Amino acid sequence: MLAALLTRLVDTSRRLAMPVALFALVASIGLGFYVQGHIRINTDINQLLSDNLGWRQREKALERAFPDKSDNLVVVIDSDSADKADAAAASLAAKLDTMKDLFPFVSRPDALPFFRTNGLLFLSKKELGATLDQIAQSQPLIAMMVTDPSLRGFFGTIGLMMQGIQAGAMDPKQIEAPLTAINQTIKAALAGQDAPLDWQKMTPDAMAANPHLLRKFIVTKPVLDYSALQPGEKATQAVRQAALDLGITPANGVRMRLTGSVPLNDEEFASVSEGTGTATILSGVLVLVLLFFAMRSWRIVLPIMLTLCVGLVASTAFATFAVGSLNLISVAFAVMFIGIAVDFGIQFGVRYRDQRHSTPDHATALRQTATLIAVPLAMAAGSTALGFLSFIPTDYRGVSELGLIAGSSMVIAFILNITLLPALMTLTNPPAEAEMVGYASLAPLNAFLASKRKILTPIIFAVALIGLVIASQVRFDFDPLDLKNPKSESVATMFDVMRDPDSDAYAAQILAPSLEEAQKRAAEFDKLPETDHTMTVASFVPEDQDTKLKMIADTFGLLASSYTLPHQPTATDEDNMNAIRNAASTLHQAGDKMPAAQALANTLDSLVKNYTPDMLKRAQDNIILPLQAKMASLKNIAPEKPVTLDDIPAELKKDWVTQDGQYLVEIFPKRAAPDNPRDPQTLENFVSAVEKIAPDVSGSPVSIRESAHTIISAFVHAGIYGITSIALLSLLVLRRPRDVILMITPLVIAGILTLATITLIGLPLNFANIIALPLLLSLGVSYAVYFVFFARQNRRDFLQSSMARAVLFSAATVFVAFASLTFSSHPGTRGMGELLTIALLYSLTCTFILLPILLSAARPDRNKPI
């Protein structure tokens, strides 16, 4: 029989204690060296799901067609000055482009010459009109820059403008912003600082019409090291150092942030690692404390901890051999191993203490412990292993590999707890127990549950039925961004960028065999109420070009004569100072009606009073040089002919046309609110609508939804496989369907109550915390097994027994491990800890309350020993 076989194995390990311990030591050292030399961690999240899935194959096909669009590190540069933002982006992009070992691809999509030349044509007619009005109003400055590019000419022009205001020919509001900008530049010169005059601050209305000018992007595809916890860390550090070297800092009026898939994933890995490290240390200390409370002797605690360590080394070696490299999910097997495998040691140790109370002899106590615990321990280990192994056939590769490793590690833990643990306990020789091991104080509760079972049973099942109704409303949050820390730079920046309606973060994508077909498909998608707009390569041919070209020609025709005006003699310092005095006098005349004019007049008075040649030169350089650059650029922004498909440059076309001639169509979802592109139901409706027209659609909204479906399907199938296999194993061992039903019923009710609770508190299931469900299955079955086997010994004193003490302390060690995760700053880790804690509490409650009620109602067992 199984019990006799396992008892002999325990007794043999006791008799050969030293050889067994030495073998374990040598094997652990050897396996440790093997692990050190071969273990790898693959942090590529794209490897977590099977490549055989249809939507994954379409996704990978798009990645191969447009390789520069995946695994991006995006630099976002903001400033209150478009000139500063553009200069910073240009200098940083140029520096990154020299680091080919880290950045083989660097692009500034908003700075292509094509857009600089034809940018006005891409504005709406309203935006274009506002921009052209501002350009037309700059005609006096253009004339000044041509005829007299000096402070004399500049402040002479300012004086003429003020005279126009006094004569009623100009609106005073038109000059308030320019006067304020000029004042800031002159003040900086007085302080010995450089603050070049910002053209955009001179024309705030144009900036309001086109705020995109204040934000610039650099898109890179860095070299990634998937053997590191943060594959893009080297590239990220290189960008930050380059920005620092170039003075791209808030102190200089420029803000740089990083986002994109690379920093998003890297920051998440770092956040998870940091939170998990703290949780591991905290839970490790608490587990050790609980072990001492449970065992009351280091002579038992030490063997349990050493057995746990040997098991962890052996399991890690198996994982290294079986799967080669651990992924971001399977690496969690170590935490699961400690949390579950320690249960085996606690069960053996507590039951051993119970036997030492009645049997002072160590050898006899070990044999009696083995007789009592070996079979339930084997069944608990087998059930737990089957629960994990049930994930192997699923398409969720990350959890499939975790199932293989964790399931196998349960077998390893069981073998060690009936061989190495008895050997080590023989060497430490724990003392006999003076008192009974158990909780005599719980006897009244045990009696109450037994006597009131007819009342309590229907109440519990009624609560479960209500919980089932509530649990049916459980929500799955399929947006992976909700698992990330919203305060991290990459996530906060991504959310900021996504507020822009032109953001393509949730665009769906398809490939068409020709441009005509692409445009035809785009027209179909545009008719959908769920679609905001579509884009193809043809979208880079602006609309209403004839009208816009005429508007541009009319405005720039008025400016053309300004570029041919005659030049005046070069101004001297005295000429410039006289112009400044005259301008200050004219500005003072505006009085309190124009605060900006009065402020500039006061600053000019200070310049006259504190005049030095260097100060004057600084003021002239910071005003005239930026204006000269801006005037020169104005000559190049007026397109003279319509844009055609042939005019689209190859560097832009490659993002929309594959090498084999297929054309990309991007479909943008209509937003639930202007600044909310992430509404789950809106995205679900959008994907469903698009799929009716194009079943082969891909893109991030499709990937997010389909990955959620794949993961949910994996857990549903694994749950069915697990419960079925555990039930069959239980039936094989227990040989009575009633006992199998009694064992699984508390587990099912605990699951229902867990789902009902998270529904009520608004905690959705997600990619991270759903892993709590197989753990609930494994732990719930383990706890129930011990109670059922205890009942099969015709015992009904459940709660006051040493068995209950072992289960309670086992659950307590797992509880502190799970509860410690709730203090993590990472939302995914914190949510997983919350769900695991809730699931464990319900599992423990059902095991200690419902299961004794059900078992006390069952007839005494007349089966022969197993």
Coordinates of C-alpha atoms in Angstrom, one line a residue, residues 278-641:
T278 CA 10.7 44.5 -0.7
A279 CA 7.8 42.1 -0.6
T280 CA 10.2 39.1 -0.6
I281 CA 12.3 40.4 2.2
L282 CA 9.3 41.3 4.3
S283 CA 7.5 38.0 3.7
G284 CA 10.7 36.0 4.2
V285 CA 11.1 37.4 7.7
L286 CA 7.5 36.9 8.6
V287 CA 7.5 33.3 7.3
L288 CA 10.5 32.5 9.4
V289 CA 8.8 34.0 12.5
L290 CA 5.6 32.0 11.8
L291 CA 7.7 28.8 11.4
F292 CA 9.1 29.4 14.9
F293 CA 5.6 29.9 16.3
A294 CA 4.4 26.7 14.6
M295 CA 7.4 24.5 15.5
R296 CA 8.7 26.1 18.7
S297 CA 12.1 24.7 18.0
W298 CA 15.0 25.6 15.7
R299 CA 15.7 21.9 15.4
I300 CA 12.6 21.5 13.2
V301 CA 12.6 25.0 11.6
L302 CA 16.2 24.6 10.4
P303 CA 15.5 21.3 8.6
I304 CA 12.4 22.7 7.0
M305 CA 14.3 25.8 5.7
L306 CA 17.2 23.7 4.4
T307 CA 14.8 21.4 2.6
L308 CA 13.1 24.4 1.1
C309 CA 16.4 25.8 -0.1
V310 CA 17.5 22.4 -1.6
G311 CA 14.1 22.1 -3.3
L312 CA 14.4 25.7 -4.7
V313 CA 17.8 24.9 -6.2
A314 CA 16.7 21.6 -7.7
S315 CA 13.5 23.2 -9.1
T316 CA 15.5 26.1 -10.6
A317 CA 17.9 23.6 -12.2
F318 CA 14.9 21.7 -13.7
A319 CA 13.4 24.9 -15.0
T320 CA 16.8 25.9 -16.6
F321 CA 17.0 22.4 -18.2
A322 CA 13.4 22.1 -19.3
V323 CA 12.7 25.6 -20.8
G324 CA 16.1 27.1 -21.2
S325 CA 15.1 30.7 -20.3
L326 CA 12.6 31.9 -17.8
N327 CA 10.0 34.4 -18.9
L328 CA 8.5 37.3 -17.0
I329 CA 5.7 35.0 -15.7
S330 CA 7.5 31.7 -15.2
V331 CA 10.2 33.4 -13.1
A332 CA 7.5 33.7 -10.4
F333 CA 7.7 29.9 -9.8
A334 CA 10.2 30.6 -7.0
V335 CA 7.7 32.6 -5.0
M336 CA 5.1 30.0 -5.6
F337 CA 7.4 27.2 -4.7
I338 CA 8.3 28.8 -1.3
G339 CA 4.7 29.6 -0.6
I340 CA 3.3 26.2 -1.4
A341 CA 6.2 23.8 -0.6
V342 CA 6.6 25.2 2.9
D343 CA 3.2 23.8 3.5
F344 CA 4.6 20.3 3.1
G345 CA 7.3 21.0 5.7
I346 CA 4.8 22.5 8.1
Q347 CA 2.4 19.6 7.8
F348 CA 5.2 17.1 8.4
G349 CA 6.8 19.1 11.3
V350 CA 3.5 19.8 13.2
R351 CA 2.3 16.2 12.9
Y352 CA 5.8 15.1 14.0
R353 CA 5.5 17.3 17.1
D354 CA 2.1 15.8 17.8
Q355 CA 3.5 12.3 17.7
R356 CA 6.5 13.3 19.9
H357 CA 4.1 14.3 22.6
S358 CA 2.7 10.7 22.9
T359 CA 5.8 8.9 21.6
P360 CA 9.1 10.2 23.1
D361 CA 11.2 8.0 20.7
H362 CA 12.3 9.9 17.6
A363 CA 12.4 6.9 15.2
T364 CA 8.9 5.7 16.3
A365 CA 7.5 9.3 16.0
L366 CA 8.9 9.7 12.5
R367 CA 7.3 6.4 11.4
Q368 CA 4.0 7.3 12.9
T369 CA 4.1 10.7 11.3
A370 CA 4.8 9.2 7.9
T371 CA 1.9 6.8 8.4
L372 CA -0.5 9.6 9.1
I373 CA 0.8 12.3 6.7
A374 CA 2.5 10.6 3.8
V375 CA -0.6 9.8 1.8
P376 CA -2.5 13.1 2.3
L377 CA 0.9 14.9 1.6
A378 CA 1.3 12.9 -1.6
M379 CA -2.2 13.7 -2.7
A380 CA -1.8 17.4 -1.8
A381 CA 1.4 17.5 -3.8
G382 CA -0.2 15.6 -6.7
S383 CA -3.3 17.8 -6.7
T384 CA -1.2 20.9 -6.6
A385 CA 1.1 19.6 -9.4
L386 CA -1.9 18.7 -11.6
G387 CA -3.4 22.2 -11.0
F388 CA -0.2 23.8 -12.4
L389 CA 0.4 21.2 -15.2
S390 CA -3.1 21.9 -16.5
F391 CA -1.7 25.1 -18.1
I392 CA 0.7 23.3 -20.3
P393 CA -1.8 22.7 -23.2
T394 CA -2.9 26.4 -23.3
D395 CA -1.8 29.1 -25.8
Y396 CA -0.6 31.4 -22.9
R397 CA 3.0 30.4 -23.2
G398 CA 4.1 32.4 -20.2
V399 CA 1.8 30.5 -17.9
S400 CA 2.2 27.3 -19.8
E401 CA 5.9 27.3 -18.9
L402 CA 5.1 28.4 -15.4
G403 CA 2.7 25.4 -15.1
L404 CA 5.4 23.0 -16.3
I405 CA 8.0 24.3 -13.8
A406 CA 5.7 24.9 -10.8
G407 CA 4.0 21.5 -11.3
S408 CA 7.3 19.6 -11.5
S409 CA 8.6 21.6 -8.5
M410 CA 5.7 20.3 -6.4
V411 CA 6.9 16.8 -7.1
I412 CA 10.4 17.7 -6.2
A413 CA 9.2 19.3 -3.0
F414 CA 7.2 16.3 -2.0
I415 CA 10.1 13.9 -2.6
L416 CA 12.4 16.1 -0.5
N417 CA 10.0 16.4 2.4
I418 CA 9.7 12.6 2.8
T419 CA 13.5 12.0 2.3
L420 CA 15.7 14.9 3.1
L421 CA 13.5 16.5 5.8
P422 CA 13.3 13.3 8.0
A423 CA 17.1 12.9 7.5
L424 CA 17.8 16.4 8.6
M425 CA 15.4 16.2 11.6
T426 CA 17.2 13.0 12.6
L427 CA 20.5 15.0 12.6
T428 CA 19.1 17.9 14.6
N429 CA 17.1 15.5 16.9
P430 CA 14.2 17.7 18.1
P431 CA 13.2 17.4 21.7
A432 CA 10.0 15.6 22.9
E433 CA 6.9 17.7 23.3
A434 CA 5.7 18.4 26.8
E435 CA 2.2 19.6 25.7
M436 CA -0.4 18.6 23.2
V437 CA -0.1 20.2 19.8
G438 CA -3.3 21.8 18.7
Y439 CA -5.9 24.4 19.7
A440 CA -8.1 23.0 22.5
S441 CA -9.8 26.4 22.7
L442 CA -11.4 25.8 19.3
A443 CA -13.3 22.8 20.5
P444 CA -16.5 24.8 21.3
L445 CA -16.5 26.2 17.8
N446 CA -15.9 22.7 16.3
A447 CA -18.9 21.5 18.4
F448 CA -21.1 24.4 17.4
L449 CA -20.4 23.8 13.7
A450 CA -21.3 20.1 14.0
S451 CA -24.5 20.8 16.1
K452 CA -25.8 23.6 13.9
R453 CA -24.8 22.1 10.5
K454 CA -28.5 21.8 9.4
I455 CA -29.0 25.5 9.9
L456 CA -25.6 26.7 8.7
T457 CA -25.4 24.6 5.5
P458 CA -28.3 26.1 3.7
I459 CA -27.2 29.6 4.8
I460 CA -23.8 29.1 3.4
F461 CA -25.1 27.7 0.1
A462 CA -27.6 30.6 -0.2
V463 CA -24.8 33.1 0.3
A464 CA -22.8 31.2 -2.4
L465 CA -25.8 31.4 -4.8
I466 CA -26.1 35.2 -4.2
G467 CA -22.4 35.4 -4.7
L468 CA -22.7 33.5 -8.0
V469 CA -25.1 36.1 -9.3
I470 CA -22.7 38.9 -8.4
A471 CA -19.7 37.1 -9.6
S472 CA -21.3 36.8 -13.1
Q473 CA -20.7 40.6 -13.4
V474 CA -17.0 40.3 -12.8
R475 CA -15.0 42.6 -15.2
F476 CA -11.8 41.8 -17.0
D477 CA -9.6 44.9 -17.7
F478 CA -7.8 44.1 -20.9
D479 CA -5.8 47.3 -21.1
P480 CA -2.2 46.6 -20.1
L481 CA -1.5 50.2 -19.4
D482 CA -3.7 49.9 -16.3
L483 CA -1.1 47.5 -14.9
K484 CA 1.6 50.1 -15.1
N485 CA 2.5 52.8 -12.6
P486 CA 0.7 55.9 -13.8
K487 CA 3.3 58.1 -12.0
S488 CA 6.2 56.7 -13.9
E489 CA 7.6 59.0 -16.6
S490 CA 6.9 56.7 -19.6
V491 CA 3.3 56.0 -18.6
A492 CA 2.5 59.6 -17.7
T493 CA 4.0 60.8 -21.0
M494 CA 2.1 58.2 -22.9
F495 CA -1.2 59.3 -21.4
D496 CA -0.2 62.9 -22.2
V497 CA 0.6 62.1 -25.8
M498 CA -2.6 60.1 -26.2
R499 CA -4.8 63.1 -25.4
D500 CA -3.9 64.3 -28.8
P501 CA -6.7 63.1 -31.2
D502 CA -4.0 62.4 -33.8
S503 CA -2.3 59.9 -31.5
D504 CA -2.1 56.4 -33.1
A505 CA -1.8 54.4 -29.9
Y506 CA -5.1 52.6 -30.5
A507 CA -5.2 52.6 -34.3
A508 CA -6.2 49.3 -36.0
Q509 CA -4.3 48.3 -39.1
I510 CA -4.7 46.2 -42.3
L511 CA -2.6 45.7 -45.5
A512 CA -4.1 46.2 -48.9
P513 CA -2.6 44.9 -52.2
S514 CA -2.8 48.3 -53.9
L515 CA -3.3 51.9 -53.2
E516 CA -6.7 51.9 -54.9
E517 CA -7.8 49.0 -52.7
A518 CA -6.3 50.8 -49.6
Q519 CA -8.3 53.9 -50.4
K520 CA -11.4 51.8 -51.0
R521 CA -11.1 50.0 -47.7
A522 CA -10.4 53.3 -45.9
A523 CA -13.6 54.7 -47.3
E524 CA -15.5 51.7 -46.0
F525 CA -14.1 52.2 -42.5
D526 CA -14.8 55.9 -42.6
K527 CA -18.5 55.1 -42.8
L528 CA -18.5 53.2 -39.5
P529 CA -19.9 55.2 -36.6
E530 CA -17.1 53.8 -34.4
T531 CA -14.4 55.2 -36.7
D532 CA -13.0 58.7 -36.3
H533 CA -10.8 58.8 -39.4
T534 CA -8.5 56.7 -41.5
M535 CA -5.0 57.2 -43.0
T536 CA -3.1 55.7 -45.9
V537 CA -0.1 57.0 -47.7
A538 CA -2.5 59.0 -49.8
S539 CA -3.4 61.0 -46.7
F540 CA -0.1 62.8 -47.2
V541 CA -1.5 64.5 -50.3
P542 CA -3.3 67.5 -48.6
E543 CA -7.0 68.3 -49.4
D544 CA -8.2 71.6 -50.9
Q545 CA -4.7 72.4 -52.2
D546 CA -5.9 74.8 -54.9
T547 CA -7.7 77.0 -52.3
K548 CA -4.8 76.8 -49.8
L549 CA -2.2 77.6 -52.5
K550 CA -4.1 80.7 -53.5
M551 CA -4.4 81.8 -49.8
I552 CA -0.6 81.3 -49.4
A553 CA 0.2 83.0 -52.7
D554 CA -1.9 86.1 -51.8
T555 CA -0.2 86.5 -48.4
F556 CA 3.4 85.9 -49.6
G557 CA 2.8 88.1 -52.6
L558 CA 2.2 91.0 -50.3
L559 CA 5.5 90.2 -48.5
A560 CA 7.5 89.8 -51.6
S561 CA 8.2 93.5 -52.1
S562 CA 9.6 93.8 -48.6
Y563 CA 12.6 91.6 -49.6
T564 CA 13.7 94.0 -52.3
L565 CA 13.8 97.2 -50.2
P566 CA 17.2 99.1 -50.2
H567 CA 19.6 98.7 -47.2
Q568 CA 20.4 101.5 -44.8
P569 CA 23.9 102.3 -43.5
T570 CA 25.1 100.1 -40.7
A571 CA 23.9 101.3 -37.3
T572 CA 26.4 102.4 -34.6
D573 CA 25.9 101.9 -30.9
E574 CA 24.9 105.6 -30.7
D575 CA 22.3 105.0 -33.4
N576 CA 20.9 102.0 -31.5
M577 CA 20.8 103.9 -28.2
N578 CA 19.0 106.8 -29.7
A579 CA 16.4 104.5 -31.1
I580 CA 16.0 102.8 -27.7
R581 CA 15.5 106.2 -26.0
N582 CA 12.9 107.2 -28.6
A583 CA 11.1 103.9 -28.3
A584 CA 11.0 104.2 -24.5
S585 CA 9.5 107.7 -24.7
T586 CA 6.8 106.5 -27.2
L587 CA 6.0 103.5 -25.0
H588 CA 5.7 105.7 -21.9
Q589 CA 3.0 107.7 -23.7
A590 CA 0.7 104.6 -23.7
G591 CA 0.3 105.1 -20.0
D592 CA -1.6 102.6 -17.8
K593 CA -3.8 101.6 -20.7
M594 CA -1.0 99.3 -22.0
P595 CA 0.8 97.7 -19.1
A596 CA 3.0 95.7 -21.4
A597 CA 4.2 98.9 -23.1
Q598 CA 4.8 100.6 -19.7
A599 CA 6.9 97.5 -18.5
L600 CA 9.0 97.5 -21.7
A601 CA 9.6 101.3 -21.4
N602 CA 10.9 100.9 -17.8
T603 CA 13.2 98.1 -18.9
L604 CA 14.5 100.2 -21.8
D605 CA 15.1 103.0 -19.3
S606 CA 17.3 100.6 -17.3
L607 CA 19.2 99.6 -20.4
V608 CA 19.9 103.3 -21.2
K609 CA 21.0 103.9 -17.6
N610 CA 23.2 100.9 -17.3
Y611 CA 24.5 100.9 -20.9
T612 CA 27.7 99.0 -21.7
P613 CA 28.8 97.9 -25.2
D614 CA 28.7 94.2 -24.2
M615 CA 25.2 94.6 -22.8
L616 CA 24.0 96.3 -26.0
K617 CA 25.6 93.7 -28.2
R618 CA 23.9 90.9 -26.2
A619 CA 20.5 92.6 -26.6
Q620 CA 21.0 93.0 -30.3
D621 CA 22.2 89.4 -30.8
N622 CA 19.3 88.0 -28.8
I623 CA 16.7 90.1 -30.8
I624 CA 18.1 90.5 -34.3
L625 CA 19.7 87.0 -34.9
P626 CA 16.5 85.0 -34.1
L627 CA 14.5 87.4 -36.3
Q628 CA 16.9 87.0 -39.2
A629 CA 16.7 83.2 -38.9
K630 CA 12.9 83.3 -38.8
M631 CA 12.6 85.7 -41.7
A632 CA 14.9 83.5 -43.8
S633 CA 12.8 80.4 -43.0
L634 CA 9.7 82.2 -44.1
K635 CA 11.0 82.2 -47.6
N636 CA 11.0 78.3 -47.6
I637 CA 7.6 77.5 -46.1
A638 CA 5.5 78.7 -49.0
P639 CA 4.8 75.8 -51.4
E640 CA 4.4 76.8 -55.0
K641 CA 2.7 73.7 -56.4

